[in-house]
Coordinates of C-alpha atoms and ligand atoms in Angstrom, one line a residue:
M114 CA -37.0 19.6 -0.3
K115 CA -33.7 20.9 -1.7
Y116 CA -30.1 20.2 -0.8
I117 CA -27.2 22.5 -0.2
S118 CA -23.5 22.2 0.5
T119 CA -22.0 22.6 4.0
R120 CA -19.4 25.0 2.4
G121 CA -22.1 27.2 0.9
G122 CA -20.9 27.1 -2.7
M123 CA -23.6 24.9 -4.4
E124 CA -26.9 25.9 -5.8
A125 CA -29.8 24.2 -4.0
A126 CA -30.6 20.9 -5.9
P127 CA -33.3 18.2 -5.6
Y128 CA -32.8 14.7 -4.2
S129 CA -32.4 12.9 -7.5
A130 CA -29.6 15.3 -8.5
V131 CA -27.6 14.8 -5.3
L132 CA -28.0 11.1 -5.4
L133 CA -25.7 10.8 -8.4
E134 CA -22.9 12.9 -6.9
G135 CA -20.4 12.2 -4.1
L136 CA -19.0 15.5 -2.7
A137 CA -20.9 18.7 -3.4
T138 CA -19.4 20.7 -6.3
D139 CA -17.6 23.0 -3.9
G140 CA -15.9 20.1 -2.0
G141 CA -18.4 20.2 0.9
L142 CA -21.0 17.7 1.9
V143 CA -24.6 17.8 0.8
V144 CA -27.2 18.4 3.5
P145 CA -31.0 19.1 3.5
E146 CA -31.9 22.8 3.5
S147 CA -33.9 22.0 6.6
L148 CA -35.0 18.8 8.3
P149 CA -38.6 17.9 8.2
Q150 CA -40.3 18.2 11.7
L151 CA -42.7 15.4 12.8
S152 CA -45.3 15.5 15.5
A153 CA -45.8 12.6 18.0
A154 CA -49.2 12.0 16.3
Q155 CA -47.6 11.6 12.9
V156 CA -45.1 9.1 14.1
E157 CA -47.8 7.2 16.0
G158 CA -49.8 7.1 12.8
W159 CA -47.0 5.0 11.2
R160 CA -47.2 2.2 13.8
S161 CA -49.1 -0.3 11.7
L162 CA -46.9 0.2 8.6
S163 CA -44.6 -2.5 7.2
Y164 CA -40.9 -1.7 6.8
P165 CA -41.2 -0.7 3.1
E166 CA -44.3 1.4 3.9
L167 CA -42.5 3.2 6.6
A168 CA -39.5 3.7 4.3
T169 CA -41.8 5.3 1.8
E170 CA -43.2 7.7 4.3
I171 CA -39.8 8.8 5.6
L172 CA -37.9 8.9 2.3
G173 CA -40.9 10.7 0.8
L174 CA -40.0 13.6 3.1
F175 CA -36.5 13.7 1.5
A176 CA -37.1 12.5 -2.1
T177 CA -39.9 15.0 -2.8
D178 CA -39.1 15.0 -6.5
I179 CA -39.9 11.3 -6.9
P180 CA -43.7 10.7 -7.2
R181 CA -45.1 8.9 -4.2
D182 CA -46.3 5.8 -6.0
E183 CA -43.0 5.3 -7.7
L184 CA -41.1 5.8 -4.5
A185 CA -43.3 3.2 -2.9
E186 CA -42.4 0.8 -5.6
L187 CA -38.7 1.4 -5.1
C188 CA -39.1 0.8 -1.4
R189 CA -41.1 -2.4 -1.9
A190 CA -38.3 -3.7 -4.2
A191 CA -35.5 -2.7 -1.9
Y192 CA -37.0 -4.2 1.2
A193 CA -38.7 -7.3 -0.4
P194 CA -38.9 -10.2 2.1
D195 CA -37.0 -12.4 -0.2
R196 CA -33.9 -10.2 0.1
F197 CA -33.8 -10.4 3.9
V198 CA -33.6 -13.3 6.3
S199 CA -36.0 -11.9 8.8
E200 CA -39.6 -11.5 7.6
R201 CA -39.8 -8.2 9.6
I202 CA -36.7 -6.9 7.7
V203 CA -35.3 -5.4 10.9
P204 CA -36.1 -7.5 14.1
L205 CA -35.6 -6.2 17.6
V206 CA -33.9 -8.8 19.9
P207 CA -33.8 -8.1 23.6
L208 CA -30.7 -9.3 25.4
A209 CA -31.6 -11.4 28.4
G210 CA -29.7 -11.1 31.6
E211 CA -28.8 -7.5 31.1
Q212 CA -29.6 -6.9 34.8
G213 CA -28.4 -3.4 34.9
P214 CA -30.6 -0.4 35.3
G215 CA -32.2 -0.5 31.8
E216 CA -32.8 -3.1 29.2
I217 CA -30.6 -3.6 26.2
A218 CA -31.9 -4.8 22.8
L219 CA -30.3 -5.4 19.5
V220 CA -31.7 -3.8 16.4
G221 CA -31.1 -6.4 13.7
L222 CA -29.8 -4.5 10.7
S223 CA -27.8 -7.4 9.2
E224 CA -30.5 -9.6 7.7
G225 CA -29.7 -8.6 4.1
P226 CA -27.7 -10.3 1.4
T227 CA -24.2 -9.5 2.7
L228 CA -25.0 -9.9 6.4
A229 CA -24.0 -6.3 7.3
F230 CA -26.0 -3.1 8.0
K231 CA -24.8 -1.4 4.8
D232 CA -27.3 -3.5 2.9
M233 CA -30.1 -1.5 4.5
A234 CA -29.2 1.7 2.7
M235 CA -27.5 0.2 -0.3
Q236 CA -30.6 -1.8 -1.3
F237 CA -32.6 1.4 -1.5
L238 CA -29.8 3.3 -3.3
G239 CA -29.6 0.6 -5.9
Q240 CA -33.3 0.9 -6.7
A241 CA -33.2 4.7 -6.6
L242 CA -30.1 5.0 -8.8
E243 CA -31.5 2.8 -11.5
Y244 CA -34.8 4.8 -11.4
V245 CA -33.1 8.2 -11.5
L246 CA -30.7 7.2 -14.3
A247 CA -33.6 5.8 -16.5
K248 CA -35.6 9.0 -16.0
S249 CA -32.7 11.2 -17.1
D250 CA -31.5 8.8 -19.8
R251 CA -28.0 8.6 -18.2
T252 CA -25.6 5.8 -17.2
L253 CA -23.3 5.5 -14.2
N254 CA -20.1 3.6 -13.7
I255 CA -19.5 3.1 -10.0
I256 CA -15.8 2.8 -9.1
G257 CA -14.8 1.8 -5.5
A258 CA -12.2 0.3 -3.3
T259 CA -13.1 -2.2 -0.7
S260 CA -11.4 -4.3 2.0
G261 CA -14.6 -6.3 2.3
D262 CA -18.0 -5.1 3.4
T263 CA -18.7 -2.0 1.5
G264 CA -17.9 -3.4 -1.9
S265 CA -20.1 -6.5 -1.5
A266 CA -23.1 -4.4 -0.2
A267 CA -22.7 -2.2 -3.3
E268 CA -22.4 -5.2 -5.7
Y269 CA -25.4 -7.0 -4.3
A270 CA -27.5 -3.8 -4.5
L271 CA -26.4 -2.9 -8.1
R272 CA -26.1 -6.3 -9.7
G273 CA -28.2 -6.6 -12.9
K274 CA -29.3 -3.0 -12.7
D275 CA -29.8 -1.2 -16.1
G276 CA -27.5 1.7 -16.9
I277 CA -25.1 0.9 -14.1
A278 CA -21.8 -0.9 -14.0
V279 CA -19.6 -1.5 -10.9
F280 CA -15.8 -1.6 -10.9
M281 CA -14.7 -2.8 -7.5
L282 CA -11.1 -2.9 -6.5
S283 CA -9.9 -5.2 -3.7
P284 CA -6.5 -6.0 -2.4
Q285 CA -5.2 -9.4 -3.8
G286 CA -5.0 -12.0 -1.1
R287 CA -6.1 -9.8 1.7
M288 CA -9.7 -10.6 2.1
S289 CA -11.3 -13.5 4.0
A290 CA -12.4 -16.6 2.1
F291 CA -16.0 -15.6 2.9
Q292 CA -15.5 -12.0 1.5
R293 CA -13.9 -13.3 -1.6
A294 CA -16.6 -15.8 -2.2
Q295 CA -19.3 -13.3 -1.6
M296 CA -18.0 -10.8 -4.1
Y297 CA -16.2 -12.9 -6.7
S298 CA -19.1 -15.4 -7.1
L299 CA -21.3 -12.8 -8.7
T300 CA -21.7 -13.5 -12.3
D301 CA -23.8 -10.5 -13.4
G302 CA -22.3 -8.9 -16.5
N303 CA -22.3 -5.4 -14.9
I304 CA -20.2 -6.4 -11.9
H305 CA -16.4 -6.2 -12.4
N306 CA -14.2 -7.4 -9.6
I307 CA -10.6 -6.3 -9.9
A308 CA -8.0 -7.7 -7.5
I309 CA -5.1 -5.3 -7.3
A310 CA -1.6 -6.5 -6.4
G311 CA -1.3 -4.3 -3.3
V312 CA -3.1 -3.3 -0.1
F313 CA -6.3 -1.5 0.5
D314 CA -4.7 1.9 0.4
D315 CA -3.3 1.1 -3.1
C316 CA -6.8 0.4 -4.3
Q317 CA -8.1 3.5 -2.7
N318 CA -5.3 5.6 -4.4
L319 CA -6.2 4.2 -7.8
V320 CA -9.8 5.2 -7.2
K321 CA -8.8 8.7 -6.1
K322 CA -6.6 9.1 -9.2
L323 CA -9.3 8.2 -11.6
S324 CA -12.1 10.2 -9.8
G325 CA -9.7 13.2 -9.6
D326 CA -9.3 13.2 -13.3
L327 CA -12.4 15.2 -14.1
E328 CA -12.2 14.8 -17.8
Y329 CA -11.9 11.0 -17.6
K330 CA -14.6 11.0 -14.9
R331 CA -17.0 12.9 -17.2
E332 CA -16.1 10.9 -20.3
H333 CA -17.0 7.6 -18.6
N334 CA -19.7 8.8 -16.2
L335 CA -17.8 7.7 -13.1
G336 CA -19.4 7.9 -9.7
T337 CA -19.1 6.5 -6.2
V338 CA -21.6 5.2 -3.6
N339 CA -19.4 5.7 -0.5
S340 CA -20.6 6.5 2.9
I341 CA -21.1 10.2 2.3
N342 CA -23.8 9.5 -0.3
L343 CA -27.0 11.3 0.8
G344 CA -29.2 8.5 -0.4
R345 CA -27.6 6.2 2.1
I346 CA -27.8 8.6 4.9
S347 CA -31.5 9.2 4.3
A348 CA -32.3 5.5 4.0
Q349 CA -30.6 4.8 7.3
I350 CA -33.0 7.2 9.1
V351 CA -35.9 4.8 8.5
Y352 CA -34.7 2.1 10.9
Y353 CA -34.3 4.5 13.8
F354 CA -38.1 5.2 13.5
W355 CA -38.8 1.6 13.0
A356 CA -36.8 0.6 16.1
W357 CA -38.6 3.2 18.2
L358 CA -42.0 2.0 17.0
R359 CA -41.2 -1.6 17.7
Q360 CA -39.7 -0.9 21.1
T361 CA -42.8 1.1 22.1
D362 CA -45.3 -1.5 20.7
A363 CA -45.6 -2.8 24.3
V364 CA -45.8 0.6 25.9
P365 CA -49.4 1.6 26.9
A366 CA -50.8 3.9 24.2
A367 CA -51.2 6.8 26.6
E368 CA -47.5 6.8 27.5
R369 CA -46.0 6.5 24.0
A370 CA -45.8 10.2 23.0
G371 CA -42.4 11.4 23.9
Y372 CA -41.3 7.9 25.2
E373 CA -37.5 8.1 25.2
V374 CA -35.1 5.4 24.1
S375 CA -31.3 5.6 23.6
F376 CA -29.2 4.1 20.8
T377 CA -25.7 2.9 20.7
I378 CA -24.0 2.9 17.3
P379 CA -20.7 1.1 16.4
S380 CA -19.1 3.8 14.3
G381 CA -16.4 4.4 11.7
N382 CA -17.2 7.0 9.1
F383 CA -20.0 8.6 11.3
G384 CA -22.6 7.7 8.7
N385 CA -24.9 5.4 10.7
I386 CA -25.0 7.6 13.8
L387 CA -25.5 10.8 11.7
S388 CA -28.7 9.3 10.4
G389 CA -29.7 8.8 14.1
H390 CA -28.9 12.4 14.7
F391 CA -31.2 13.4 11.8
A392 CA -34.0 11.2 13.2
R393 CA -33.6 12.9 16.6
S394 CA -33.6 16.3 15.0
M395 CA -36.8 15.4 13.1
G396 CA -38.6 14.8 16.5
L397 CA -38.1 11.1 17.2
P398 CA -37.8 10.9 21.1
I399 CA -34.2 9.7 21.2
R400 CA -32.5 10.5 24.6
R401 CA -28.9 9.6 23.9
L402 CA -26.9 8.7 20.8
V403 CA -24.0 6.8 22.1
L404 CA -21.0 6.5 19.7
A405 CA -19.0 3.3 20.1
A406 CA -15.4 3.2 18.7
N407 CA -12.8 0.5 18.6
E408 CA -9.1 1.2 19.2
N409 CA -9.2 3.7 16.3
N410 CA -11.1 6.1 18.5
V411 CA -10.7 9.5 16.9
L412 CA -14.4 10.1 17.2
D413 CA -14.6 9.1 20.9
E414 CA -11.7 11.5 21.5
F415 CA -13.7 14.2 19.7
F416 CA -16.9 13.7 21.7
R417 CA -15.0 13.6 25.0
T418 CA -12.6 16.5 24.3
G419 CA -14.1 18.7 21.6
I420 CA -10.9 18.3 19.5
Y421 CA -11.1 16.5 16.2
A422 CA -7.7 15.2 15.2
P423 CA -7.9 12.6 12.3
R424 CA -5.0 10.1 12.1
S425 CA -3.1 8.9 9.1
A426 CA -3.6 5.5 7.5
A427 CA -0.2 4.5 8.9
A428 CA -1.5 5.4 12.4
T429 CA -4.6 3.4 12.0
F430 CA -4.6 0.0 13.7
A431 CA -5.9 -3.2 12.0
T432 CA -8.4 -4.5 14.7
S433 CA -10.8 -7.4 15.1
S434 CA -13.7 -5.0 14.2
P435 CA -12.2 -4.1 10.8
S436 CA -15.1 -2.1 9.4
M437 CA -14.5 0.5 12.1
D438 CA -10.8 0.9 11.4
I439 CA -11.3 4.5 10.3
S440 CA -9.4 7.5 11.5
K441 CA -10.9 10.2 9.4
A442 CA -14.7 10.3 9.7
S443 CA -16.0 11.5 6.3
N444 CA -19.5 12.4 7.6
L445 CA -18.5 14.4 10.6
E446 CA -18.6 17.6 8.6
R447 CA -22.4 17.3 8.5
F448 CA -22.6 17.4 12.3
V449 CA -20.0 20.2 12.7
F450 CA -22.1 22.2 10.2
E451 CA -25.0 22.1 12.6
L452 CA -22.8 22.7 15.6
L453 CA -21.6 25.9 14.0
G454 CA -25.1 27.2 13.4
R455 CA -25.3 25.9 9.8
D456 CA -22.9 28.7 8.9
P457 CA -20.9 27.8 5.8
Q458 CA -18.3 30.5 6.6
R459 CA -17.6 29.1 10.1
L460 CA -17.6 25.6 8.7
S461 CA -15.1 26.4 5.9
A462 CA -12.9 28.1 8.5
A463 CA -12.9 25.0 10.6
W464 CA -11.8 22.8 7.7
D465 CA -9.1 25.4 6.8
E466 CA -7.9 25.0 10.3
L467 CA -7.9 21.2 9.8
E468 CA -5.8 21.6 6.7
R469 CA -3.4 24.0 8.4
T470 CA -2.9 22.4 11.8
G471 CA -4.2 18.8 11.4
Q472 CA -7.0 19.3 13.9
I473 CA -10.2 21.3 14.7
D474 CA -10.6 22.8 18.1
L475 CA -14.3 22.8 19.1
R476 CA -13.8 22.8 22.8
A477 CA -16.0 26.0 23.1
E478 CA -19.0 24.0 21.8
L479 CA -18.3 20.8 23.9
P480 CA -21.0 21.2 26.5
R481 CA -23.6 21.3 23.7
F482 CA -22.6 17.9 22.3
E483 CA -24.5 16.2 25.0
T484 CA -27.0 18.7 26.3
E485 CA -28.3 19.8 22.9
F486 CA -27.5 16.9 20.6
G487 CA -27.5 13.9 23.1
F488 CA -24.2 12.5 22.1
Q489 CA -22.0 10.4 24.3
S490 CA -19.2 8.1 23.4
G491 CA -16.9 5.3 24.5
T492 CA -14.1 3.0 23.2
S493 CA -13.9 -0.8 23.1
T494 CA -10.7 -2.8 22.7
H495 CA -10.0 -6.3 21.4
A496 CA -10.1 -7.7 25.0
D497 CA -13.5 -5.9 25.6
R498 CA -14.8 -7.3 22.3
L499 CA -14.0 -10.9 23.3
A500 CA -15.3 -10.5 26.9
T501 CA -18.5 -8.9 25.5
I502 CA -19.2 -11.6 22.9
R503 CA -18.6 -14.2 25.7
S504 CA -20.8 -12.6 28.2
V505 CA -23.7 -12.0 25.8
F506 CA -23.4 -15.6 24.7
E507 CA -23.4 -16.8 28.3
T508 CA -26.4 -14.8 29.4
S509 CA -28.5 -14.7 26.2
E510 CA -27.3 -17.6 24.1
I511 CA -26.9 -15.1 21.3
I512 CA -23.7 -14.8 19.4
I513 CA -22.9 -11.3 18.3
D514 CA -20.3 -10.1 15.9
P515 CA -17.2 -8.0 16.9
H516 CA -18.6 -4.6 15.8
T517 CA -21.9 -5.2 17.6
A518 CA -19.8 -6.3 20.6
D519 CA -18.1 -2.9 20.6
G520 CA -21.6 -1.4 20.7
V521 CA -22.8 -3.6 23.6
K522 CA -19.6 -2.9 25.6
V523 CA -20.1 0.9 25.4
A524 CA -23.9 0.7 25.7
R525 CA -23.5 -1.0 29.1
E526 CA -21.5 2.0 30.3
F527 CA -24.3 4.5 29.4
V528 CA -27.5 2.6 30.0
E529 CA -29.9 4.5 32.3
P530 CA -32.8 3.4 34.5
G531 CA -36.1 3.2 32.6
V532 CA -34.6 4.1 29.3
P533 CA -34.4 1.2 26.8
M534 CA -30.9 1.1 25.1
L535 CA -31.0 -0.1 21.5
V536 CA -27.7 -1.3 20.1
L537 CA -27.5 -1.4 16.3
E538 CA -26.3 -4.8 15.2
T539 CA -24.0 -3.9 12.3
A540 CA -22.9 -7.3 11.1
K541 CA -23.6 -11.0 11.6
P542 CA -21.0 -13.2 13.5
A543 CA -20.8 -15.7 10.7
K544 CA -18.5 -13.2 8.9
F545 CA -16.0 -13.4 11.8
P546 CA -15.7 -17.1 12.9
E547 CA -12.2 -16.8 14.3
V548 CA -13.1 -14.0 16.8
V549 CA -16.2 -15.8 17.8
F550 CA -14.2 -19.0 18.4
D551 CA -11.7 -17.1 20.5
A552 CA -14.4 -15.6 22.6
T553 CA -16.8 -18.5 23.0
G554 CA -15.1 -21.7 21.8
Q555 CA -18.1 -22.0 19.4
Q556 CA -17.6 -23.0 15.8
I557 CA -20.0 -20.8 14.0
G558 CA -21.3 -22.1 10.7
M559 CA -22.5 -20.3 7.6
P560 CA -26.1 -19.3 7.7
E561 CA -28.4 -21.8 5.9
H562 CA -29.2 -19.5 2.9
L563 CA -25.5 -19.1 2.2
A564 CA -24.4 -22.7 2.5
G565 CA -22.5 -23.6 -0.7
L566 CA -21.3 -20.0 -1.2
L567 CA -17.6 -21.0 -0.8
D568 CA -18.0 -23.7 -3.5
L569 CA -19.3 -21.4 -6.2
P570 CA -17.1 -20.6 -9.2
Q571 CA -15.4 -17.2 -8.8
R572 CA -14.8 -14.5 -11.4
V573 CA -12.2 -11.8 -10.8
T574 CA -9.6 -10.0 -12.8
D575 CA -6.1 -9.8 -11.3
M576 CA -4.3 -6.6 -12.1
P577 CA -1.0 -5.0 -11.1
D578 CA -1.2 -1.7 -9.2
D579 CA -1.2 0.1 -12.6
E580 CA -3.3 3.2 -13.3
Q581 CA -3.1 2.8 -17.1
Q582 CA -4.3 -0.8 -17.1
L583 CA -7.2 0.2 -14.9
R584 CA -8.1 3.1 -17.1
S585 CA -8.3 0.9 -20.2
F586 CA -10.1 -1.9 -18.4
I587 CA -12.8 0.5 -17.4
A588 CA -13.0 2.4 -20.7
E589 CA -13.6 -0.9 -22.5
R590 CA -16.4 -2.1 -20.2
A591 CA -18.1 1.1 -19.0
V592 CA -21.8 1.5 -19.8
Ligands
PLP878 C1 -19.5 0.3 8.0 C2 -19.6 -0.4 9.2 C3 -19.6 0.3 10.5 C4 -19.4 1.8 10.6 O1 -20.5 2.5 10.1 P1 -20.3 4.1 9.8 O2 -21.5 4.5 9.1 O3 -19.1 4.2 8.9 O4 -20.0 4.8 11.1 C5 -19.7 -0.5 11.6 N1 -19.8 -1.8 11.6 C6 -19.9 -2.5 10.4 C7 -20.0 -4.0 10.4 C8 -19.8 -1.8 9.2 O5 -19.8 -2.5 8.0

């Protein structure tokens, strides 16, 4: 399997080569030359596999340049039971009392070290990066900006890895006590937390400046592991297959082939749901992929109107589901590429239009969004979030987090008779105790395995918003 750019200007490259890059060399996004096609019998043959075994089968279709036994080892290490709270790695939890036409279940993607779904892909990427770097005798210095979740998932996945250092910028005094404790208590020598006197955008701008200086970037082997990373997208495909297999365990064997389920995905950068779209394109019987947005609903607007109009950072609301506060969905280009017949010329023209006019008009293709690709979408607000957390707690005695609540709210609008609706749980409620309290009156404690986290000593370097200081700091500590 080889990988090409959506803009058509990159020579086809193998998996391990694209894993180390962010954008394609021509500024586009990297996509598989073609997606593997699976028969119902092949998928059925995976029913008895454990999560790491299933990951090996599916990632083996993408990482064809990594020998199978070595890939199996990477997957075993990434999805080792001692890294996840649930023994099954990804448990399915039906919501009781959803008396509507179909049943709703949660797909538990937040059992990993940082209690959010990003661990699922990051844990694999950490293993895969270390492996690929060792093979090619290279090193990598990851630089990133975080307002909380992404940074910690990357640090927990890359801590202690040979040949890798992490420089993670966070806004001073703007993260929750939990987020600070989670990141700053890591004592591994290759993890560098830098608290910038500024807001998240200032951190992001510093990262852009350094990554945009190609000479500095090459000299210090700088890289990123953001949500456009193809390793992450491929690793996320696994849990769609896993969820379908677990949901159909109880279906009579004769009725399983082609048994349709729908998914609802709380979305921001369009990464998670893109992996679902790939799973569907590979032959997994997914009826609907329902995109759930919060008040920053650029993507909901796109899927309802066919017009994609990203908003500026200034026009982006700070909401109670903060990981979805995104107004420019970096992975959308990969879907638009397929919508436009995988034609790099049409794709490039669309992005030129975006540069020129601030939007892309795909109204002509709108009917195909649902009929051909199965996409639907909806928006959830702060009031919806609170009401949904409360109602799920009342009927199921399960407390869900605000992002998952956006998912359940929108899922309820699109659930169909006889089609199970699986909502991806993207974070654990313990990360958002205030919202949970407002919704339910419940004081939610820290999960048992994290008790004591807040009391651990913290290690962080405070720095002014100063590019030169950051440059020297990295130059001194890069691997
Ligand atoms: C990152 C994140 C999302 C959004 O996922 P995308 O892949 O960016 O669409 C949703 N919820 C939580 C909790 C997240 O951390």
